[in-house]
PDB file of C-alpha atoms in Angstrom:
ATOM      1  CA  UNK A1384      70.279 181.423  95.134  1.00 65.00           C
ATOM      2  CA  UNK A1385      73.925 181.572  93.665  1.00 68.00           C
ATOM      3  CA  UNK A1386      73.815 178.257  92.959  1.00 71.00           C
ATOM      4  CA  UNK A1387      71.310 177.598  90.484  1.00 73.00           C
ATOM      5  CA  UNK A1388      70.160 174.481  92.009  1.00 73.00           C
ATOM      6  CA  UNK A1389      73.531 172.853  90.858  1.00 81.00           C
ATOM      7  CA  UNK A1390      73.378 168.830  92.479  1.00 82.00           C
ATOM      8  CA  UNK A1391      76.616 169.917  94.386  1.00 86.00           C
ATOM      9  CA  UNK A1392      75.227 172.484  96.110  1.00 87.00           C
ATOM     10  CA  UNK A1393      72.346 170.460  97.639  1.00 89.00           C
ATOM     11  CA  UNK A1394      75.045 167.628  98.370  1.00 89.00           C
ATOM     12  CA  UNK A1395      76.960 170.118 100.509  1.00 90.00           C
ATOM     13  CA  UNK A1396      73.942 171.445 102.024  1.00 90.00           C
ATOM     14  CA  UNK A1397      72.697 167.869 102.793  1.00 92.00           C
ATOM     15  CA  UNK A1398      76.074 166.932 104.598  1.00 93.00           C
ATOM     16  CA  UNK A1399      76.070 170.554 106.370  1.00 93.00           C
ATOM     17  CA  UNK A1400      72.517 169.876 107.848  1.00 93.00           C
ATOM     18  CA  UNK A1401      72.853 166.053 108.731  1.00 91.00           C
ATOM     19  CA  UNK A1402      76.350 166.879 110.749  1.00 93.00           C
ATOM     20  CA  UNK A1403      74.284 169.297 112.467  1.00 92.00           C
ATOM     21  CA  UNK A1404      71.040 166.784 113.030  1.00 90.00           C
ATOM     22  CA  UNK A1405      68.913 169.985 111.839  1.00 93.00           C
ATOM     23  CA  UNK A1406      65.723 167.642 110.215  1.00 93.00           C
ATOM     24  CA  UNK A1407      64.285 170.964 109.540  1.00 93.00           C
ATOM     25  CA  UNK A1408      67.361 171.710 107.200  1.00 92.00           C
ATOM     26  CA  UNK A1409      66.894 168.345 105.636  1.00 93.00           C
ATOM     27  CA  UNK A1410      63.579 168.529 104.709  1.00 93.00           C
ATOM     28  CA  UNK A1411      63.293 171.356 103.605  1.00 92.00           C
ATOM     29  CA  UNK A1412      66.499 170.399 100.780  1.00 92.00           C
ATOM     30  CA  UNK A1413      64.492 166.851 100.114  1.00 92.00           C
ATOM     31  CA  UNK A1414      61.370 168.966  99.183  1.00 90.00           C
ATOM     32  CA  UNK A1415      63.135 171.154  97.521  1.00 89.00           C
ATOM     33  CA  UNK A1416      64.838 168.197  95.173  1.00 90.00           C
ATOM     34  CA  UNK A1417      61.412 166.112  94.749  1.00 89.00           C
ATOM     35  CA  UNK A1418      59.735 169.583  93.454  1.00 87.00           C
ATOM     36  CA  UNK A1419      62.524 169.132  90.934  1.00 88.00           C
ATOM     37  CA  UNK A1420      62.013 165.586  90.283  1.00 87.00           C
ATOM     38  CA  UNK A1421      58.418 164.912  91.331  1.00 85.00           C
ATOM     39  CA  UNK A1422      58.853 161.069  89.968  1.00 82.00           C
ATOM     40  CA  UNK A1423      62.111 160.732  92.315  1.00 85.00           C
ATOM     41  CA  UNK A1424      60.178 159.081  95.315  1.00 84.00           C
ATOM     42  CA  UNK A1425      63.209 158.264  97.444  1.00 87.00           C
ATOM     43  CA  UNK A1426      62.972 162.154  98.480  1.00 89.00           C
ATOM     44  CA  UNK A1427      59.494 162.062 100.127  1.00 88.00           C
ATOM     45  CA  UNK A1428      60.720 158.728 101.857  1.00 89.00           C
ATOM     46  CA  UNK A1429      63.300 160.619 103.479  1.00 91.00           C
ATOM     47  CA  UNK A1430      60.965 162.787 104.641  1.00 91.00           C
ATOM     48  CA  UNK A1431      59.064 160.451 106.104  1.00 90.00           C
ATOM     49  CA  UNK A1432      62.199 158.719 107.900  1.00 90.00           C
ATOM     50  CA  UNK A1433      63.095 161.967 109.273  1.00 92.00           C
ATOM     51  CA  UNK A1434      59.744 162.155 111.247  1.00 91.00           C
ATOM     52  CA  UNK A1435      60.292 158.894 112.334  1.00 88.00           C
ATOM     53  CA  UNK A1436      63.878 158.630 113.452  1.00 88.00           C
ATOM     54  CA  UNK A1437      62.591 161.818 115.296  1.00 89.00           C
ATOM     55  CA  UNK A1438      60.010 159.287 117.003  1.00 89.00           C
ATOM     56  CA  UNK A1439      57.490 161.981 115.154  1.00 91.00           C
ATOM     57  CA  UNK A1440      55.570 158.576 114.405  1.00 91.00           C
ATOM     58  CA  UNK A1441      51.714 161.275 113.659  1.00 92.00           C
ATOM     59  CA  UNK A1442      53.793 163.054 111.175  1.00 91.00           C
ATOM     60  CA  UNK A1443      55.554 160.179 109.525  1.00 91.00           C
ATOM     61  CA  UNK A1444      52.268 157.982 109.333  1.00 92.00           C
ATOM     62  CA  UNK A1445      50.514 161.074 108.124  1.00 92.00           C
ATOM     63  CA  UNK A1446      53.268 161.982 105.586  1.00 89.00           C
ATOM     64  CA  UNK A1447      53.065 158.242 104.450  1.00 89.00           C
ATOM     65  CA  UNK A1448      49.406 158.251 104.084  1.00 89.00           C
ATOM     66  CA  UNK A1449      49.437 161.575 102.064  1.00 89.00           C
ATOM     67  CA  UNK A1450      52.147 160.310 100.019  1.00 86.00           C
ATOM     68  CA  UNK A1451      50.035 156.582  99.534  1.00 85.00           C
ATOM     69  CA  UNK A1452      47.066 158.694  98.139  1.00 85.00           C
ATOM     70  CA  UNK A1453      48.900 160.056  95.521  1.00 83.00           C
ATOM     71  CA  UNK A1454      51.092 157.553  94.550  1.00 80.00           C
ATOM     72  CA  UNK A1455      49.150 154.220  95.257  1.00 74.00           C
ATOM     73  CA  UNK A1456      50.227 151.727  92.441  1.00 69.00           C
ATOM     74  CA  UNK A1457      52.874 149.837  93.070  1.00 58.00           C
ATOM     75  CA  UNK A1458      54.802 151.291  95.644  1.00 67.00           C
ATOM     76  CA  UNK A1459      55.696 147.780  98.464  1.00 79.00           C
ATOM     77  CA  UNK A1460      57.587 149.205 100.308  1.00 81.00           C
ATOM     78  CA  UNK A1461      55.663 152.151 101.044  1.00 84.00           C
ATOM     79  CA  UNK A1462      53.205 150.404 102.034  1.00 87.00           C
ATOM     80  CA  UNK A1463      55.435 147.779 104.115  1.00 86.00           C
ATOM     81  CA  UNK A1464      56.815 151.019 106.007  1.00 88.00           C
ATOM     82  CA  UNK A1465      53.742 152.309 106.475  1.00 91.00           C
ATOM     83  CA  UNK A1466      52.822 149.119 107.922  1.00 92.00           C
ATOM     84  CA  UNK A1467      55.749 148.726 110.399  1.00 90.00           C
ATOM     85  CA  UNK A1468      54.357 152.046 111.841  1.00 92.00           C
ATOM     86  CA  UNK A1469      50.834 151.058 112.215  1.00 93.00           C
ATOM     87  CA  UNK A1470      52.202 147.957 113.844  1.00 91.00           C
ATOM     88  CA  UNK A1471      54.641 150.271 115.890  1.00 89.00           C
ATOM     89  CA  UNK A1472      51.951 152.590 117.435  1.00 91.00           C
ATOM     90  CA  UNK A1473      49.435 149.642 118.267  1.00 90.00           C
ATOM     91  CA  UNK A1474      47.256 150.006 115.479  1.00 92.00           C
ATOM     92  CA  UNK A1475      47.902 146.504 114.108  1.00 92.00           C
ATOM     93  CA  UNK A1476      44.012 146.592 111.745  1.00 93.00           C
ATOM     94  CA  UNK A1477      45.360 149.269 109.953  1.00 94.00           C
ATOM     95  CA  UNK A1478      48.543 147.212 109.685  1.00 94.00           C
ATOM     96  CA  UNK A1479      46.864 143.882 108.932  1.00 94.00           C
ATOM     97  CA  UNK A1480      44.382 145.639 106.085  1.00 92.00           C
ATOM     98  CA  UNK A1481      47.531 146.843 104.219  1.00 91.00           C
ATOM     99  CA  UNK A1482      49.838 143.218 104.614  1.00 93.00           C
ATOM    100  CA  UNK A1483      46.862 141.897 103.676  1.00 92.00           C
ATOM    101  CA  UNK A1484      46.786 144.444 100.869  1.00 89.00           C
ATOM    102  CA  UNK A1485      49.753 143.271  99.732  1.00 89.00           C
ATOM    103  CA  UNK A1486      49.867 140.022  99.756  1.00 91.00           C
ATOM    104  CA  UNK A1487      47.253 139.412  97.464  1.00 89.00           C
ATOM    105  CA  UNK A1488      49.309 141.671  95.060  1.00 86.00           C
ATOM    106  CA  UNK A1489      52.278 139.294  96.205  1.00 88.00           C
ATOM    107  CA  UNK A1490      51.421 135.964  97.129  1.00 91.00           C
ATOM    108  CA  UNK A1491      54.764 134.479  96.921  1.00 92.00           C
ATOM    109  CA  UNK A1492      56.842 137.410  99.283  1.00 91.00           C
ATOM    110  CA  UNK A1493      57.450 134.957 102.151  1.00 93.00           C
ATOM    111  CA  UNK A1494      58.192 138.009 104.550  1.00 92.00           C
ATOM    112  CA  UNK A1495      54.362 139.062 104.206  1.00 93.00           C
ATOM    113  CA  UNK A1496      53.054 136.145 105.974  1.00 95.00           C
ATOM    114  CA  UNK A1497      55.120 135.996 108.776  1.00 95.00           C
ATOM    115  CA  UNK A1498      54.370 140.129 109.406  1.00 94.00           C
ATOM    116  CA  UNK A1499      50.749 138.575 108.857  1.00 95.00           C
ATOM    117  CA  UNK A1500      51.471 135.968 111.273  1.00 96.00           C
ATOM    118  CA  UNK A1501      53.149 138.023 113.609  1.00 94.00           C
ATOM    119  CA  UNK A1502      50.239 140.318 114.106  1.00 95.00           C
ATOM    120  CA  UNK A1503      48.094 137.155 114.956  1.00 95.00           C
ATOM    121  CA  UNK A1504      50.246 135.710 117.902  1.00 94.00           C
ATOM    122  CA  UNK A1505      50.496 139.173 119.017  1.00 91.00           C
ATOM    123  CA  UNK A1506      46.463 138.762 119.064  1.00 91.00           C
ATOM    124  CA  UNK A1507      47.492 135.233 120.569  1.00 92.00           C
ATOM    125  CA  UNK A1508      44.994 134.448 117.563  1.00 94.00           C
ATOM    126  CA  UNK A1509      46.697 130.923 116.877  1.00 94.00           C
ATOM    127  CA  UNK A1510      44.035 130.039 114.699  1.00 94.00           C
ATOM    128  CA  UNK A1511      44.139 132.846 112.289  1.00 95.00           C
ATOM    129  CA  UNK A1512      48.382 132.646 112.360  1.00 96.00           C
ATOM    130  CA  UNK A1513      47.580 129.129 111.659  1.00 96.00           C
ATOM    131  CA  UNK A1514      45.769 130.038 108.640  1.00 96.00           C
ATOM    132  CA  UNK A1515      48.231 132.247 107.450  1.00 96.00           C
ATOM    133  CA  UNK A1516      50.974 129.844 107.336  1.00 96.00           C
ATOM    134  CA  UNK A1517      48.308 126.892 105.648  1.00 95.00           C
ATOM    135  CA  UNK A1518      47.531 129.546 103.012  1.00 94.00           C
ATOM    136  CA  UNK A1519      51.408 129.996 102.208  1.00 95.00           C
ATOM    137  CA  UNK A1520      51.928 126.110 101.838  1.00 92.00           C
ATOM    138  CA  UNK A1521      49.156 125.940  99.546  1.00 91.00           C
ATOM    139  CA  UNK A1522      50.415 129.076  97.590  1.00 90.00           C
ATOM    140  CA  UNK A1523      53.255 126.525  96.765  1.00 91.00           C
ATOM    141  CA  UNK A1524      55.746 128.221  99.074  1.00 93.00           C
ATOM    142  CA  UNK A1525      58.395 125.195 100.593  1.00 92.00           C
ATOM    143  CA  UNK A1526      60.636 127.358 102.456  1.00 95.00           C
ATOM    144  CA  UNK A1527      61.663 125.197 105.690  1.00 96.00           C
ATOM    145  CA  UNK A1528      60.687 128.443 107.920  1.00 96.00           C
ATOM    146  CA  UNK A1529      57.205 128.338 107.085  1.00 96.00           C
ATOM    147  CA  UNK A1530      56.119 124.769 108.313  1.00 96.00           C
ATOM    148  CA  UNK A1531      58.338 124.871 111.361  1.00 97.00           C
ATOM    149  CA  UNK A1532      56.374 128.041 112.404  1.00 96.00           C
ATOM    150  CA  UNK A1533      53.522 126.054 111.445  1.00 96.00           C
ATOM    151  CA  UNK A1534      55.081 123.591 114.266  1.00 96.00           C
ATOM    152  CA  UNK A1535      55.177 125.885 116.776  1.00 96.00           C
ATOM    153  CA  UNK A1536      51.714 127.047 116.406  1.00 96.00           C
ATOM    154  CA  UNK A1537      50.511 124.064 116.497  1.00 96.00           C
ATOM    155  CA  UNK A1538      52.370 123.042 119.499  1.00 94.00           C
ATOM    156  CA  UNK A1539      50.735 126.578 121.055  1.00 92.00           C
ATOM    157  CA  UNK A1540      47.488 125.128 120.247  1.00 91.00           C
ATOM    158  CA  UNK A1541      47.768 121.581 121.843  1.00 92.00           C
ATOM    159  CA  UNK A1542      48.205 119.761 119.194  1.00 95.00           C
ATOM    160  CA  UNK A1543      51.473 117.965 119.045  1.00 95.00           C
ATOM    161  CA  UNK A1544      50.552 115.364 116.240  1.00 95.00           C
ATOM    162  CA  UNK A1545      50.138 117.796 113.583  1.00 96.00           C
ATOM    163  CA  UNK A1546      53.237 119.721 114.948  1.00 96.00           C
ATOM    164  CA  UNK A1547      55.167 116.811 113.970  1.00 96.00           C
ATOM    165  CA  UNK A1548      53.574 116.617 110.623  1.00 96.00           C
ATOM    166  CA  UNK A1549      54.929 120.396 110.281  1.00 96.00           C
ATOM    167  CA  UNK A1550      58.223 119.847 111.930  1.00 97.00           C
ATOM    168  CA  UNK A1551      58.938 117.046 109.445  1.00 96.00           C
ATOM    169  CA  UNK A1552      58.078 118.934 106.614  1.00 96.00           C
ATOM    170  CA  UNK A1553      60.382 121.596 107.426  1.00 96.00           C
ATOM    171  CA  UNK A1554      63.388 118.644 107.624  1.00 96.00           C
ATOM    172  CA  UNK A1555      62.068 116.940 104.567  1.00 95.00           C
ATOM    173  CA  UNK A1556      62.491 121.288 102.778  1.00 94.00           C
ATOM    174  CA  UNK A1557      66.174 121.741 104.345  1.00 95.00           C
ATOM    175  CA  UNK A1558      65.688 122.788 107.792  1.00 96.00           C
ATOM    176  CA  UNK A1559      69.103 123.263 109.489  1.00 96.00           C
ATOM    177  CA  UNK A1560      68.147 124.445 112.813  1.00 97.00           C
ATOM    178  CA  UNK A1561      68.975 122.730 115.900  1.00 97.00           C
ATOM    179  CA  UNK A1562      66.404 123.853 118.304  1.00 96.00           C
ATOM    180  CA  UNK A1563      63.275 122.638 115.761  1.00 97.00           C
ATOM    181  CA  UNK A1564      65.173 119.182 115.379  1.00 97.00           C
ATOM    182  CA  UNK A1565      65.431 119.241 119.749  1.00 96.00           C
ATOM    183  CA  UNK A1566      61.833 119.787 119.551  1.00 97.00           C
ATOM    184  CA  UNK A1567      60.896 117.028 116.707  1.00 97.00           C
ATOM    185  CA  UNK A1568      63.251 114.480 119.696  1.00 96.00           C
ATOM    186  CA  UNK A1569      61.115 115.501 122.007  1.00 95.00           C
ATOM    187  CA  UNK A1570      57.920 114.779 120.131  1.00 96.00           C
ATOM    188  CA  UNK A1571      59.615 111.159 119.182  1.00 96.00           C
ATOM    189  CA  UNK A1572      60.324 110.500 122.591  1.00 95.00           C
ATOM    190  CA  UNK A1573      57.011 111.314 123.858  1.00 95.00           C
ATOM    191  CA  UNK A1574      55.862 108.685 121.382  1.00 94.00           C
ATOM    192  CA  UNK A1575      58.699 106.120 121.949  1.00 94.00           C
ATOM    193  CA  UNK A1576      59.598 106.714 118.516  1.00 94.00           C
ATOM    194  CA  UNK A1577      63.365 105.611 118.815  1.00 90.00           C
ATOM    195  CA  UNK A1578      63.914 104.844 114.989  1.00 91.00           C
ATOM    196  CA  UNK A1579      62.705 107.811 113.651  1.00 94.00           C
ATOM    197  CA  UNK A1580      65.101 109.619 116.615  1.00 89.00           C
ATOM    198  CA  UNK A1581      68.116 107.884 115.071  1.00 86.00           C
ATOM    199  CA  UNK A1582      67.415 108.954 111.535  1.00 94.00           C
ATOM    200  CA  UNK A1583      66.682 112.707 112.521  1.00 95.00           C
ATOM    201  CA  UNK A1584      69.750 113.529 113.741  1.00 93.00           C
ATOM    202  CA  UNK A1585      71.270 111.207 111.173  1.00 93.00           C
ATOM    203  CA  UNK A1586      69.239 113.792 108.905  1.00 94.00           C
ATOM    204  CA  UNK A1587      70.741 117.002 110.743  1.00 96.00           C
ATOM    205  CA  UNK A1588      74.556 115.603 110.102  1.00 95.00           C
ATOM    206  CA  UNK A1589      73.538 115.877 106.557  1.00 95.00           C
ATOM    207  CA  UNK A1590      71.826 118.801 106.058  1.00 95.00           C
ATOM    208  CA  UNK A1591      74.509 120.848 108.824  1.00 96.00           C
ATOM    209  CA  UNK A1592      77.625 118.669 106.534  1.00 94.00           C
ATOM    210  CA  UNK A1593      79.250 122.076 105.352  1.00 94.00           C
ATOM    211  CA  UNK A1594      78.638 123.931 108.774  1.00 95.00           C
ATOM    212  CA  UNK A1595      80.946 122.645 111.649  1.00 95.00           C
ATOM    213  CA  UNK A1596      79.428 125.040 114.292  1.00 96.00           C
ATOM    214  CA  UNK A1597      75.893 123.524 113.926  1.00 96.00           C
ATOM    215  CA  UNK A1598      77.441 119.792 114.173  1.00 95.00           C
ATOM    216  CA  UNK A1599      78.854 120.674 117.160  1.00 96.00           C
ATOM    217  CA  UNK A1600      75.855 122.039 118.677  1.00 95.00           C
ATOM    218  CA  UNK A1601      74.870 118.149 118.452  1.00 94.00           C
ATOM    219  CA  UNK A1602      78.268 117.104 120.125  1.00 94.00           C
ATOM    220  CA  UNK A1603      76.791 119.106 123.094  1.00 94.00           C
ATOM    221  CA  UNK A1604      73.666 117.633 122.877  1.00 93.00           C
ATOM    222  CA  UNK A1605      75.088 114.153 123.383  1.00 92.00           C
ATOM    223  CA  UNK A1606      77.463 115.063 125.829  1.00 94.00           C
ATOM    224  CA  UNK A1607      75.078 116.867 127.873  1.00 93.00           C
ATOM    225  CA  UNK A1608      72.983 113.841 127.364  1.00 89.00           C
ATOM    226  CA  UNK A1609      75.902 111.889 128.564  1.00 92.00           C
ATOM    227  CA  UNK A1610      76.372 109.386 125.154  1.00 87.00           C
ATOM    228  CA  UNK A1611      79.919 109.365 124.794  1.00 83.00           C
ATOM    229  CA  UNK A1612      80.046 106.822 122.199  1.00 77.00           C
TER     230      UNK A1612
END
């Protein structure tokens, strides 16, 4: 009351009730401040982390919801929380209507498809995470992570030709990891490919040329493999 809602009185408070963990304290301080700025939406969001880093997950999906409701336009990442939640507590519909939601606000946010994605191999739905990944490619999205999960989906699915089609996408869009290219060897050697093996690690040398760890991830490889020369 003697303060006259001065910002360094609420800053003091604030550190007073976090040092003592009292959410109670906190909340009610990060009510109090969005009452006074009712546009400031970071408070309410701390509200809702508060329930949630209290594993209160009913009151922080509720508090989300509410908070959705009245602010719907344009808020991502209250949405993407909220999402993460729904995902959290098993309700992965709710969670796939509001990725989905979003991503035709946002069809070029990479990290939408692969939550989108995720949800389907959770489902072991290989079809649908299938489709996902086919929709971003046609979006226009090249990101080497997207076909080489489009790879291993395939390979999940039985079918190992068009996970080399993927795989060699990813190369052709700057893939660096080793693992995908000791899968694409694999797939070559299953098809006695032995020219195409020589170029793709002649490929990873120059893609990996600034990064010494990853070429000598490929040392290994051929030492394990017992090729010396």
């Amino acid at each position: 009351e003697l303060s006259g809602g001065q910002a360094e009185y609420y800053q003091a408070m604030l550190s007073a009730c976090q040092t003592k963990n009292d959410f109670d304290c906190l909340r009610t301080l990060w009510q109090e401040l969005w009452q006074q700025s009712p546009e400031n939406l970071d408070y309410p969001v701390k509200i809702d982390e508060s329930f949630a880093s209290q594993q209160q997950w009913a009151q922080a999906i509720t508090h989300y919801e509410t908070l959705l409701q009245e602010h719907p336009n344009n808020q991502t990442k209250l949405y993407q929380r909220l999402a993460e939640l729904y995902r959290q507590q098993g309700r992965e519909k709710d969670a796939l209507q509001l990725y989905t939601r979003l991503l035709e606000q946002f069809p070029t946010d990479v990290s939408l498809y692969h939550e989108i994605a995720g949800i389907y191999r959770q489902q072991e739905n290989w079809q649908a995470a299938i489709g996902i990944y086919t929709r971003a490619m046609a979006s226009g999205l090249t990101q080497p992570e997207l076909s080489s999960q489009l790879g291993d989906l395939y390979l999940k699915n039985g079918n190992p030709r068009q996970a080399l089609e993927a795989y060699e996408q990813a190369i052709q869009s700057g893939e660096t990891r080793f693992a995908i290219y000791q899968t694409v060897e694999q797939l070559y050697q299953a098809q006695n490919n032995t020219v195409a093996l020589d170029f793709l690690w002649e490929n990873y040398l120059l893609t990996n040329r600034q990064n010494p760890a990853a070429i000598f991830q490929l040392v290994q490889h051929y030492a394990a493999l017992g090729e010396w020369l």
